[in-house]
């Protein structure tokens, strides 16, 4: 989809962000359902949204150098222009804004 929109430079970043957000939903909640979508939000931007049926909102971790886990949202924060979460009917939505102009 990103290539069709003329945003091929966002493909690798989007794949990583989706992977981290979905993994976070699967590993850290009791969600029965997880879904993901991507929407073009401007000429050079897109928004990734991951929804799940858990009300548990994500928080940035502070892993020690020896920890094998806990860096997913730190990676999302580094790759995305902005990210956040909000409750929705039946669970929550976690989103990340990506920009092709390099302003992360």
PDB file of N, CA, C and O in Angstrom, residues 26-101:
ATOM      1  N   UNK A  26      -0.065  -8.779  21.662  1.00  0.00           N
ATOM      2  CA  UNK A  26      -0.156 -10.222  21.877  1.00  0.00           C
ATOM      3  C   UNK A  26       0.543 -10.644  23.171  1.00  0.00           C
ATOM      4  O   UNK A  26       0.013 -11.429  23.951  1.00  0.00           O
ATOM      5  N   UNK A  27       1.715 -10.093  23.426  1.00  0.00           N
ATOM      6  CA  UNK A  27       2.532 -10.540  24.556  1.00  0.00           C
ATOM      7  C   UNK A  27       2.148  -9.919  25.893  1.00  0.00           C
ATOM      8  O   UNK A  27       2.356 -10.529  26.941  1.00  0.00           O
ATOM      9  N   UNK A  28       1.612  -8.716  25.884  1.00  0.00           N
ATOM     10  CA  UNK A  28       1.427  -7.996  27.143  1.00  0.00           C
ATOM     11  C   UNK A  28      -0.020  -7.733  27.527  1.00  0.00           C
ATOM     12  O   UNK A  28      -0.271  -6.984  28.466  1.00  0.00           O
ATOM     13  N   UNK A  29      -0.961  -8.312  26.798  1.00  0.00           N
ATOM     14  CA  UNK A  29      -2.361  -8.149  27.157  1.00  0.00           C
ATOM     15  C   UNK A  29      -3.065  -9.493  27.069  1.00  0.00           C
ATOM     16  O   UNK A  29      -2.500 -10.470  26.588  1.00  0.00           O
ATOM     17  N   UNK A  30      -4.281  -9.477  27.513  1.00  0.00           N
ATOM     18  CA  UNK A  30      -5.109 -10.681  27.389  1.00  0.00           C
ATOM     19  C   UNK A  30      -6.106 -10.516  26.242  1.00  0.00           C
ATOM     20  O   UNK A  30      -7.191 -11.077  26.250  1.00  0.00           O
ATOM     21  N   UNK A  31      -5.720  -9.751  25.244  1.00  0.00           N
ATOM     22  CA  UNK A  31      -6.615  -9.440  24.123  1.00  0.00           C
ATOM     23  C   UNK A  31      -7.067 -10.699  23.397  1.00  0.00           C
ATOM     24  O   UNK A  31      -6.262 -11.567  23.079  1.00  0.00           O
ATOM     25  N   UNK A  32      -8.350 -10.755  23.124  1.00  0.00           N
ATOM     26  CA  UNK A  32      -8.900 -11.866  22.363  1.00  0.00           C
ATOM     27  C   UNK A  32      -8.736 -11.642  20.866  1.00  0.00           C
ATOM     28  O   UNK A  32      -8.689 -12.595  20.101  1.00  0.00           O
ATOM     29  N   UNK A  33      -8.659 -10.384  20.459  1.00  0.00           N
ATOM     30  CA  UNK A  33      -8.560 -10.032  19.048  1.00  0.00           C
ATOM     31  C   UNK A  33      -7.582  -8.878  18.880  1.00  0.00           C
ATOM     32  O   UNK A  33      -7.563  -7.948  19.677  1.00  0.00           O
ATOM     33  N   UNK A  34      -6.765  -8.938  17.824  1.00  0.00           N
ATOM     34  CA  UNK A  34      -5.833  -7.862  17.479  1.00  0.00           C
ATOM     35  C   UNK A  34      -6.005  -7.581  15.993  1.00  0.00           C
ATOM     36  O   UNK A  34      -6.092  -8.507  15.192  1.00  0.00           O
ATOM     37  N   UNK A  35      -6.044  -6.312  15.626  1.00  0.00           N
ATOM     38  CA  UNK A  35      -6.156  -5.930  14.225  1.00  0.00           C
ATOM     39  C   UNK A  35      -5.191  -4.807  13.911  1.00  0.00           C
ATOM     40  O   UNK A  35      -4.738  -4.094  14.811  1.00  0.00           O
ATOM     41  N   UNK A  36      -4.861  -4.636  12.645  1.00  0.00           N
ATOM     42  CA  UNK A  36      -3.940  -3.575  12.240  1.00  0.00           C
ATOM     43  C   UNK A  36      -4.432  -2.954  10.943  1.00  0.00           C
ATOM     44  O   UNK A  36      -5.029  -3.631  10.096  1.00  0.00           O
ATOM     45  N   UNK A  37      -4.182  -1.651  10.803  1.00  0.00           N
ATOM     46  CA  UNK A  37      -4.528  -0.956   9.569  1.00  0.00           C
ATOM     47  C   UNK A  37      -3.523   0.156   9.322  1.00  0.00           C
ATOM     48  O   UNK A  37      -2.802   0.576  10.230  1.00  0.00           O
ATOM     49  N   UNK A  38      -3.483   0.615   8.082  1.00  0.00           N
ATOM     50  CA  UNK A  38      -2.640   1.744   7.723  1.00  0.00           C
ATOM     51  C   UNK A  38      -3.470   2.678   6.851  1.00  0.00           C
ATOM     52  O   UNK A  38      -4.227   2.227   5.982  1.00  0.00           O
ATOM     53  N   UNK A  39      -3.336   3.968   7.129  1.00  0.00           N
ATOM     54  CA  UNK A  39      -4.096   4.989   6.428  1.00  0.00           C
ATOM     55  C   UNK A  39      -3.152   6.087   5.973  1.00  0.00           C
ATOM     56  O   UNK A  39      -2.273   6.500   6.746  1.00  0.00           O
ATOM     57  N   UNK A  40      -3.332   6.541   4.786  1.00  0.00           N
ATOM     58  CA  UNK A  40      -2.558   7.686   4.311  1.00  0.00           C
ATOM     59  C   UNK A  40      -3.157   8.937   4.950  1.00  0.00           C
ATOM     60  O   UNK A  40      -4.354   9.193   4.831  1.00  0.00           O
ATOM     61  N   UNK A  41      -2.330   9.719   5.623  1.00  0.00           N
ATOM     62  CA  UNK A  41      -2.825  10.895   6.327  1.00  0.00           C
ATOM     63  C   UNK A  41      -2.400  12.195   5.664  1.00  0.00           C
ATOM     64  O   UNK A  41      -2.812  13.264   6.087  1.00  0.00           O
ATOM     65  N   UNK A  42      -1.583  12.105   4.663  1.00  0.00           N
ATOM     66  CA  UNK A  42      -1.128  13.282   3.939  1.00  0.00           C
ATOM     67  C   UNK A  42      -0.283  12.851   2.766  1.00  0.00           C
ATOM     68  O   UNK A  42      -0.076  11.659   2.532  1.00  0.00           O
ATOM     69  N   UNK A  43       0.216  13.818   2.056  1.00  0.00           N
ATOM     70  CA  UNK A  43       1.012  13.511   0.871  1.00  0.00           C
ATOM     71  C   UNK A  43       2.253  12.679   1.196  1.00  0.00           C
ATOM     72  O   UNK A  43       2.659  11.816   0.429  1.00  0.00           O
ATOM     73  N   UNK A  44       2.845  12.922   2.343  1.00  0.00           N
ATOM     74  CA  UNK A  44       4.051  12.199   2.734  1.00  0.00           C
ATOM     75  C   UNK A  44       3.955  11.551   4.095  1.00  0.00           C
ATOM     76  O   UNK A  44       4.957  11.387   4.786  1.00  0.00           O
ATOM     77  N   UNK A  45       2.741  11.168   4.493  1.00  0.00           N
ATOM     78  CA  UNK A  45       2.591  10.586   5.831  1.00  0.00           C
ATOM     79  C   UNK A  45       1.541   9.492   5.850  1.00  0.00           C
ATOM     80  O   UNK A  45       0.660   9.436   4.995  1.00  0.00           O
ATOM     81  N   UNK A  46       1.664   8.637   6.843  1.00  0.00           N
ATOM     82  CA  UNK A  46       0.728   7.533   7.029  1.00  0.00           C
ATOM     83  C   UNK A  46       0.576   7.270   8.521  1.00  0.00           C
ATOM     84  O   UNK A  46       1.469   7.580   9.319  1.00  0.00           O
ATOM     85  N   UNK A  47      -0.540   6.688   8.864  1.00  0.00           N
ATOM     86  CA  UNK A  47      -0.819   6.346  10.256  1.00  0.00           C
ATOM     87  C   UNK A  47      -1.075   4.856  10.350  1.00  0.00           C
ATOM     88  O   UNK A  47      -1.896   4.301   9.616  1.00  0.00           O
ATOM     89  N   UNK A  48      -0.366   4.216  11.255  1.00  0.00           N
ATOM     90  CA  UNK A  48      -0.570   2.804  11.559  1.00  0.00           C
ATOM     91  C   UNK A  48      -1.421   2.737  12.816  1.00  0.00           C
ATOM     92  O   UNK A  48      -1.151   3.452  13.789  1.00  0.00           O
ATOM     93  N   UNK A  49      -2.424   1.879  12.797  1.00  0.00           N
ATOM     94  CA  UNK A  49      -3.285   1.701  13.962  1.00  0.00           C
ATOM     95  C   UNK A  49      -3.373   0.207  14.268  1.00  0.00           C
ATOM     96  O   UNK A  49      -3.644  -0.601  13.378  1.00  0.00           O
ATOM     97  N   UNK A  50      -3.124  -0.126  15.518  1.00  0.00           N
ATOM     98  CA  UNK A  50      -3.307  -1.497  15.993  1.00  0.00           C
ATOM     99  C   UNK A  50      -4.366  -1.438  17.086  1.00  0.00           C
ATOM    100  O   UNK A  50      -4.237  -0.665  18.037  1.00  0.00           O
ATOM    101  N   UNK A  51      -5.410  -2.223  16.922  1.00  0.00           N
ATOM    102  CA  UNK A  51      -6.483  -2.281  17.910  1.00  0.00           C
ATOM    103  C   UNK A  51      -6.497  -3.657  18.552  1.00  0.00           C
ATOM    104  O   UNK A  51      -6.088  -4.650  17.953  1.00  0.00           O
ATOM    105  N   UNK A  52      -6.940  -3.674  19.788  1.00  0.00           N
ATOM    106  CA  UNK A  52      -7.113  -4.959  20.467  1.00  0.00           C
ATOM    107  C   UNK A  52      -8.231  -4.832  21.484  1.00  0.00           C
ATOM    108  O   UNK A  52      -8.739  -3.735  21.729  1.00  0.00           O
ATOM    109  N   UNK A  53      -8.613  -5.940  22.055  1.00  0.00           N
ATOM    110  CA  UNK A  53      -9.750  -5.982  22.968  1.00  0.00           C
ATOM    111  C   UNK A  53      -9.362  -5.809  24.431  1.00  0.00           C
ATOM    112  O   UNK A  53     -10.189  -5.986  25.310  1.00  0.00           O
ATOM    113  N   UNK A  54      -8.142  -5.421  24.684  1.00  0.00           N
ATOM    114  CA  UNK A  54      -7.692  -5.184  26.053  1.00  0.00           C
ATOM    115  C   UNK A  54      -7.767  -3.695  26.371  1.00  0.00           C
ATOM    116  O   UNK A  54      -7.523  -2.851  25.518  1.00  0.00           O
ATOM    117  N   UNK A  55      -8.066  -3.374  27.588  1.00  0.00           N
ATOM    118  CA  UNK A  55      -8.059  -1.971  28.039  1.00  0.00           C
ATOM    119  C   UNK A  55      -6.690  -1.567  28.580  1.00  0.00           C
ATOM    120  O   UNK A  55      -6.462  -0.400  28.893  1.00  0.00           O
ATOM    121  N   UNK A  56      -5.774  -2.502  28.687  1.00  0.00           N
ATOM    122  CA  UNK A  56      -4.427  -2.212  29.201  1.00  0.00           C
ATOM    123  C   UNK A  56      -3.673  -1.364  28.190  1.00  0.00           C
ATOM    124  O   UNK A  56      -3.418  -1.797  27.072  1.00  0.00           O
ATOM    125  N   UNK A  57      -3.317  -0.150  28.599  1.00  0.00           N
ATOM    126  CA  UNK A  57      -2.622   0.764  27.684  1.00  0.00           C
ATOM    127  C   UNK A  57      -1.120   0.546  27.780  1.00  0.00           C
ATOM    128  O   UNK A  57      -0.586   0.251  28.849  1.00  0.00           O
ATOM    129  N   UNK A  58      -0.426   0.701  26.664  1.00  0.00           N
ATOM    130  CA  UNK A  58       1.017   0.465  26.652  1.00  0.00           C
ATOM    131  C   UNK A  58       1.780   1.584  27.359  1.00  0.00           C
ATOM    132  O   UNK A  58       1.344   2.741  27.377  1.00  0.00           O
ATOM    133  N   UNK A  59       2.906   1.214  27.938  1.00  0.00           N
ATOM    134  CA  UNK A  59       3.785   2.192  28.573  1.00  0.00           C
ATOM    135  C   UNK A  59       5.216   1.909  28.147  1.00  0.00           C
ATOM    136  O   UNK A  59       5.596   0.757  27.917  1.00  0.00           O
ATOM    137  N   UNK A  60       5.987   2.973  28.038  1.00  0.00           N
ATOM    138  CA  UNK A  60       7.407   2.812  27.703  1.00  0.00           C
ATOM    139  C   UNK A  60       8.111   2.101  28.839  1.00  0.00           C
ATOM    140  O   UNK A  60       7.911   2.429  30.007  1.00  0.00           O
ATOM    141  N   UNK A  61       8.942   1.149  28.487  1.00  0.00           N
ATOM    142  CA  UNK A  61       9.713   0.430  29.484  1.00  0.00           C
ATOM    143  C   UNK A  61      11.053   1.100  29.729  1.00  0.00           C
ATOM    144  O   UNK A  61      11.471   1.998  28.994  1.00  0.00           O
ATOM    145  N   UNK A  62      11.701   0.655  30.760  1.00  0.00           N
ATOM    146  CA  UNK A  62      13.067   1.102  31.049  1.00  0.00           C
ATOM    147  C   UNK A  62      13.918  -0.150  31.271  1.00  0.00           C
ATOM    148  O   UNK A  62      14.312  -0.455  32.398  1.00  0.00           O
ATOM    149  N   UNK A  63      14.160  -0.895  30.192  1.00  0.00           N
ATOM    150  CA  UNK A  63      14.905  -2.149  30.327  1.00  0.00           C
ATOM    151  C   UNK A  63      16.370  -1.893  30.668  1.00  0.00           C
ATOM    152  O   UNK A  63      16.953  -0.882  30.271  1.00  0.00           O
ATOM    153  N   UNK A  64      16.922  -2.822  31.405  1.00  0.00           N
ATOM    154  CA  UNK A  64      18.349  -2.745  31.683  1.00  0.00           C
ATOM    155  C   UNK A  64      19.097  -3.287  30.462  1.00  0.00           C
ATOM    156  O   UNK A  64      18.506  -3.956  29.615  1.00  0.00           O
ATOM    157  N   UNK A  65      20.380  -3.017  30.359  1.00  0.00           N
ATOM    158  CA  UNK A  65      21.146  -3.510  29.209  1.00  0.00           C
ATOM    159  C   UNK A  65      21.092  -5.030  29.035  1.00  0.00           C
ATOM    160  O   UNK A  65      21.232  -5.529  27.930  1.00  0.00           O
ATOM    161  N   UNK A  66      20.856  -5.760  30.107  1.00  0.00           N
ATOM    162  CA  UNK A  66      20.811  -7.219  30.042  1.00  0.00           C
ATOM    163  C   UNK A  66      19.436  -7.784  29.699  1.00  0.00           C
ATOM    164  O   UNK A  66      19.321  -8.965  29.387  1.00  0.00           O
ATOM    165  N   UNK A  67      18.398  -6.950  29.749  1.00  0.00           N
ATOM    166  CA  UNK A  67      17.052  -7.426  29.451  1.00  0.00           C
ATOM    167  C   UNK A  67      16.926  -7.800  27.981  1.00  0.00           C
ATOM    168  O   UNK A  67      17.415  -7.085  27.111  1.00  0.00           O
ATOM    169  N   UNK A  68      16.258  -8.918  27.727  1.00  0.00           N
ATOM    170  CA  UNK A  68      16.053  -9.366  26.352  1.00  0.00           C
ATOM    171  C   UNK A  68      14.781  -8.788  25.749  1.00  0.00           C
ATOM    172  O   UNK A  68      14.576  -8.864  24.549  1.00  0.00           O
ATOM    173  N   UNK A  69      13.903  -8.223  26.559  1.00  0.00           N
ATOM    174  CA  UNK A  69      12.630  -7.681  26.094  1.00  0.00           C
ATOM    175  C   UNK A  69      12.443  -6.281  26.667  1.00  0.00           C
ATOM    176  O   UNK A  69      13.222  -5.824  27.486  1.00  0.00           O
ATOM    177  N   UNK A  70      11.382  -5.613  26.226  1.00  0.00           N
ATOM    178  CA  UNK A  70      11.030  -4.337  26.811  1.00  0.00           C
ATOM    179  C   UNK A  70      11.438  -3.120  26.007  1.00  0.00           C
ATOM    180  O   UNK A  70      11.337  -1.994  26.488  1.00  0.00           O
ATOM    181  N   UNK A  71      11.884  -3.319  24.774  1.00  0.00           N
ATOM    182  CA  UNK A  71      12.337  -2.191  23.960  1.00  0.00           C
ATOM    183  C   UNK A  71      11.413  -1.860  22.788  1.00  0.00           C
ATOM    184  O   UNK A  71      11.673  -0.941  22.032  1.00  0.00           O
ATOM    185  N   UNK A  72      10.318  -2.586  22.639  1.00  0.00           N
ATOM    186  CA  UNK A  72       9.441  -2.416  21.495  1.00  0.00           C
ATOM    187  C   UNK A  72       8.889  -1.012  21.351  1.00  0.00           C
ATOM    188  O   UNK A  72       8.981  -0.397  20.294  1.00  0.00           O
ATOM    189  N   UNK A  73       8.317  -0.477  22.425  1.00  0.00           N
ATOM    190  CA  UNK A  73       7.763   0.870  22.338  1.00  0.00           C
ATOM    191  C   UNK A  73       8.849   1.931  22.256  1.00  0.00           C
ATOM    192  O   UNK A  73       8.632   2.993  21.663  1.00  0.00           O
ATOM    193  N   UNK A  74      10.005   1.648  22.810  1.00  0.00           N
ATOM    194  CA  UNK A  74      11.127   2.584  22.639  1.00  0.00           C
ATOM    195  C   UNK A  74      11.519   2.659  21.171  1.00  0.00           C
ATOM    196  O   UNK A  74      11.833   3.734  20.650  1.00  0.00           O
ATOM    197  N   UNK A  75      11.474   1.531  20.494  1.00  0.00           N
ATOM    198  CA  UNK A  75      11.762   1.502  19.058  1.00  0.00           C
ATOM    199  C   UNK A  75      10.682   2.245  18.283  1.00  0.00           C
ATOM    200  O   UNK A  75      10.984   3.033  17.389  1.00  0.00           O
ATOM    201  N   UNK A  76       9.423   2.021  18.623  1.00  0.00           N
ATOM    202  CA  UNK A  76       8.328   2.734  17.963  1.00  0.00           C
ATOM    203  C   UNK A  76       8.502   4.234  18.161  1.00  0.00           C
ATOM    204  O   UNK A  76       8.363   5.014  17.222  1.00  0.00           O
ATOM    205  N   UNK A  77       8.826   4.646  19.371  1.00  0.00           N
ATOM    206  CA  UNK A  77       9.025   6.072  19.640  1.00  0.00           C
ATOM    207  C   UNK A  77      10.170   6.650  18.804  1.00  0.00           C
ATOM    208  O   UNK A  77      10.100   7.784  18.335  1.00  0.00           O
ATOM    209  N   UNK A  78      11.213   5.867  18.606  1.00  0.00           N
ATOM    210  CA  UNK A  78      12.356   6.339  17.816  1.00  0.00           C
ATOM    211  C   UNK A  78      12.033   6.406  16.320  1.00  0.00           C
ATOM    212  O   UNK A  78      12.529   7.287  15.622  1.00  0.00           O
ATOM    213  N   UNK A  79      11.193   5.507  15.837  1.00  0.00           N
ATOM    214  CA  UNK A  79      10.898   5.434  14.401  1.00  0.00           C
ATOM    215  C   UNK A  79       9.749   6.331  13.957  1.00  0.00           C
ATOM    216  O   UNK A  79       9.728   6.791  12.823  1.00  0.00           O
ATOM    217  N   UNK A  80       8.796   6.566  14.833  1.00  0.00           N
ATOM    218  CA  UNK A  80       7.590   7.303  14.466  1.00  0.00           C
ATOM    219  C   UNK A  80       7.740   8.792  14.778  1.00  0.00           C
ATOM    220  O   UNK A  80       8.479   9.183  15.686  1.00  0.00           O
ATOM    221  N   UNK A  81       7.023   9.596  14.008  1.00  0.00           N
ATOM    222  CA  UNK A  81       6.972  11.029  14.291  1.00  0.00           C
ATOM    223  C   UNK A  81       6.246  11.249  15.616  1.00  0.00           C
ATOM    224  O   UNK A  81       6.631  12.101  16.414  1.00  0.00           O
ATOM    225  N   UNK A  82       5.198  10.476  15.838  1.00  0.00           N
ATOM    226  CA  UNK A  82       4.427  10.530  17.076  1.00  0.00           C
ATOM    227  C   UNK A  82       3.728   9.188  17.247  1.00  0.00           C
ATOM    228  O   UNK A  82       3.526   8.465  16.278  1.00  0.00           O
ATOM    229  N   UNK A  83       3.360   8.869  18.479  1.00  0.00           N
ATOM    230  CA  UNK A  83       2.598   7.657  18.734  1.00  0.00           C
ATOM    231  C   UNK A  83       1.783   7.871  19.999  1.00  0.00           C
ATOM    232  O   UNK A  83       2.058   8.779  20.785  1.00  0.00           O
ATOM    233  N   UNK A  84       0.796   7.038  20.189  1.00  0.00           N
ATOM    234  CA  UNK A  84      -0.013   7.144  21.392  1.00  0.00           C
ATOM    235  C   UNK A  84      -1.034   6.031  21.437  1.00  0.00           C
ATOM    236  O   UNK A  84      -1.067   5.149  20.582  1.00  0.00           O
ATOM    237  N   UNK A  85      -1.886   6.108  22.454  1.00  0.00           N
ATOM    238  CA  UNK A  85      -2.947   5.118  22.591  1.00  0.00           C
ATOM    239  C   UNK A  85      -4.177   5.804  23.151  1.00  0.00           C
ATOM    240  O   UNK A  85      -4.079   6.852  23.795  1.00  0.00           O
ATOM    241  N   UNK A  86      -5.323   5.198  22.880  1.00  0.00           N
ATOM    242  CA  UNK A  86      -6.570   5.746  23.380  1.00  0.00           C
ATOM    243  C   UNK A  86      -7.583   4.625  23.529  1.00  0.00           C
ATOM    244  O   UNK A  86      -7.572   3.668  22.741  1.00  0.00           O
ATOM    245  N   UNK A  87      -8.407   4.724  24.543  1.00  0.00           N
ATOM    246  CA  UNK A  87      -9.452   3.709  24.699  1.00  0.00           C
ATOM    247  C   UNK A  87     -10.500   3.866  23.609  1.00  0.00           C
ATOM    248  O   UNK A  87     -10.779   4.976  23.158  1.00  0.00           O
ATOM    249  N   UNK A  88     -11.032   2.749  23.168  1.00  0.00           N
ATOM    250  CA  UNK A  88     -12.146   2.723  22.227  1.00  0.00           C
ATOM    251  C   UNK A  88     -13.149   1.706  22.743  1.00  0.00           C
ATOM    252  O   UNK A  88     -12.828   0.890  23.611  1.00  0.00           O
ATOM    253  N   UNK A  89     -14.342   1.757  22.187  1.00  0.00           N
ATOM    254  CA  UNK A  89     -15.365   0.795  22.591  1.00  0.00           C
ATOM    255  C   UNK A  89     -14.845  -0.626  22.395  1.00  0.00           C
ATOM    256  O   UNK A  89     -14.446  -0.997  21.301  1.00  0.00           O
ATOM    257  N   UNK A  90     -14.767  -1.383  23.453  1.00  0.00           N
ATOM    258  CA  UNK A  90     -14.338  -2.773  23.365  1.00  0.00           C
ATOM    259  C   UNK A  90     -12.839  -2.992  23.462  1.00  0.00           C
ATOM    260  O   UNK A  90     -12.368  -4.103  23.257  1.00  0.00           O
ATOM    261  N   UNK A  91     -12.056  -1.959  23.784  1.00  0.00           N
ATOM    262  CA  UNK A  91     -10.610  -2.159  23.918  1.00  0.00           C
ATOM    263  C   UNK A  91      -9.835  -0.867  23.791  1.00  0.00           C
ATOM    264  O   UNK A  91     -10.156   0.134  24.422  1.00  0.00           O
ATOM    265  N   UNK A  92      -8.799  -0.902  22.966  1.00  0.00           N
ATOM    266  CA  UNK A  92      -7.969   0.284  22.779  1.00  0.00           C
ATOM    267  C   UNK A  92      -7.403   0.323  21.374  1.00  0.00           C
ATOM    268  O   UNK A  92      -7.408  -0.665  20.648  1.00  0.00           O
ATOM    269  N   UNK A  93      -6.878   1.496  21.033  1.00  0.00           N
ATOM    270  CA  UNK A  93      -6.228   1.741  19.753  1.00  0.00           C
ATOM    271  C   UNK A  93      -4.849   2.309  20.058  1.00  0.00           C
ATOM    272  O   UNK A  93      -4.711   3.248  20.836  1.00  0.00           O
ATOM    273  N   UNK A  94      -3.823   1.727  19.458  1.00  0.00           N
ATOM    274  CA  UNK A  94      -2.461   2.256  19.557  1.00  0.00           C
ATOM    275  C   UNK A  94      -2.072   2.689  18.150  1.00  0.00           C
ATOM    276  O   UNK A  94      -2.241   1.931  17.201  1.00  0.00           O
ATOM    277  N   UNK A  95      -1.576   3.905  18.025  1.00  0.00           N
ATOM    278  CA  UNK A  95      -1.298   4.459  16.709  1.00  0.00           C
ATOM    279  C   UNK A  95       0.122   5.002  16.637  1.00  0.00           C
ATOM    280  O   UNK A  95       0.729   5.330  17.657  1.00  0.00           O
ATOM    281  N   UNK A  96       0.614   5.085  15.411  1.00  0.00           N
ATOM    282  CA  UNK A  96       1.929   5.672  15.161  1.00  0.00           C
ATOM    283  C   UNK A  96       1.864   6.433  13.839  1.00  0.00           C
ATOM    284  O   UNK A  96       1.375   5.905  12.845  1.00  0.00           O
ATOM    285  N   UNK A  97       2.324   7.670  13.861  1.00  0.00           N
ATOM    286  CA  UNK A  97       2.373   8.503  12.660  1.00  0.00           C
ATOM    287  C   UNK A  97       3.760   8.394  12.042  1.00  0.00           C
ATOM    288  O   UNK A  97       4.771   8.570  12.739  1.00  0.00           O
ATOM    289  N   UNK A  98       3.810   8.120  10.759  1.00  0.00           N
ATOM    290  CA  UNK A  98       5.072   8.031  10.035  1.00  0.00           C
ATOM    291  C   UNK A  98       5.118   9.127   8.996  1.00  0.00           C
ATOM    292  O   UNK A  98       4.114   9.413   8.344  1.00  0.00           O
ATOM    293  N   UNK A  99       6.290   9.731   8.828  1.00  0.00           N
ATOM    294  CA  UNK A  99       6.450  10.791   7.832  1.00  0.00           C
ATOM    295  C   UNK A  99       7.613  10.458   6.910  1.00  0.00           C
ATOM    296  O   UNK A  99       8.680  10.053   7.368  1.00  0.00           O
ATOM    297  N   UNK A 100       7.394  10.677   5.630  1.00  0.00           N
ATOM    298  CA  UNK A 100       8.406  10.369   4.632  1.00  0.00           C
ATOM    299  C   UNK A 100       9.505  11.416   4.560  1.00  0.00           C
ATOM    300  O   UNK A 100      10.557  11.156   4.007  1.00  0.00           O
ATOM    301  N   UNK A 101       9.293  12.582   5.157  1.00  0.00           N
ATOM    302  CA  UNK A 101      10.282  13.650   5.068  1.00  0.00           C
ATOM    303  C   UNK A 101      11.444  13.471   6.048  1.00  0.00           C
ATOM    304  O   UNK A 101      12.332  14.298   6.116  1.00  0.00           O
TER     305      UNK A 101
END
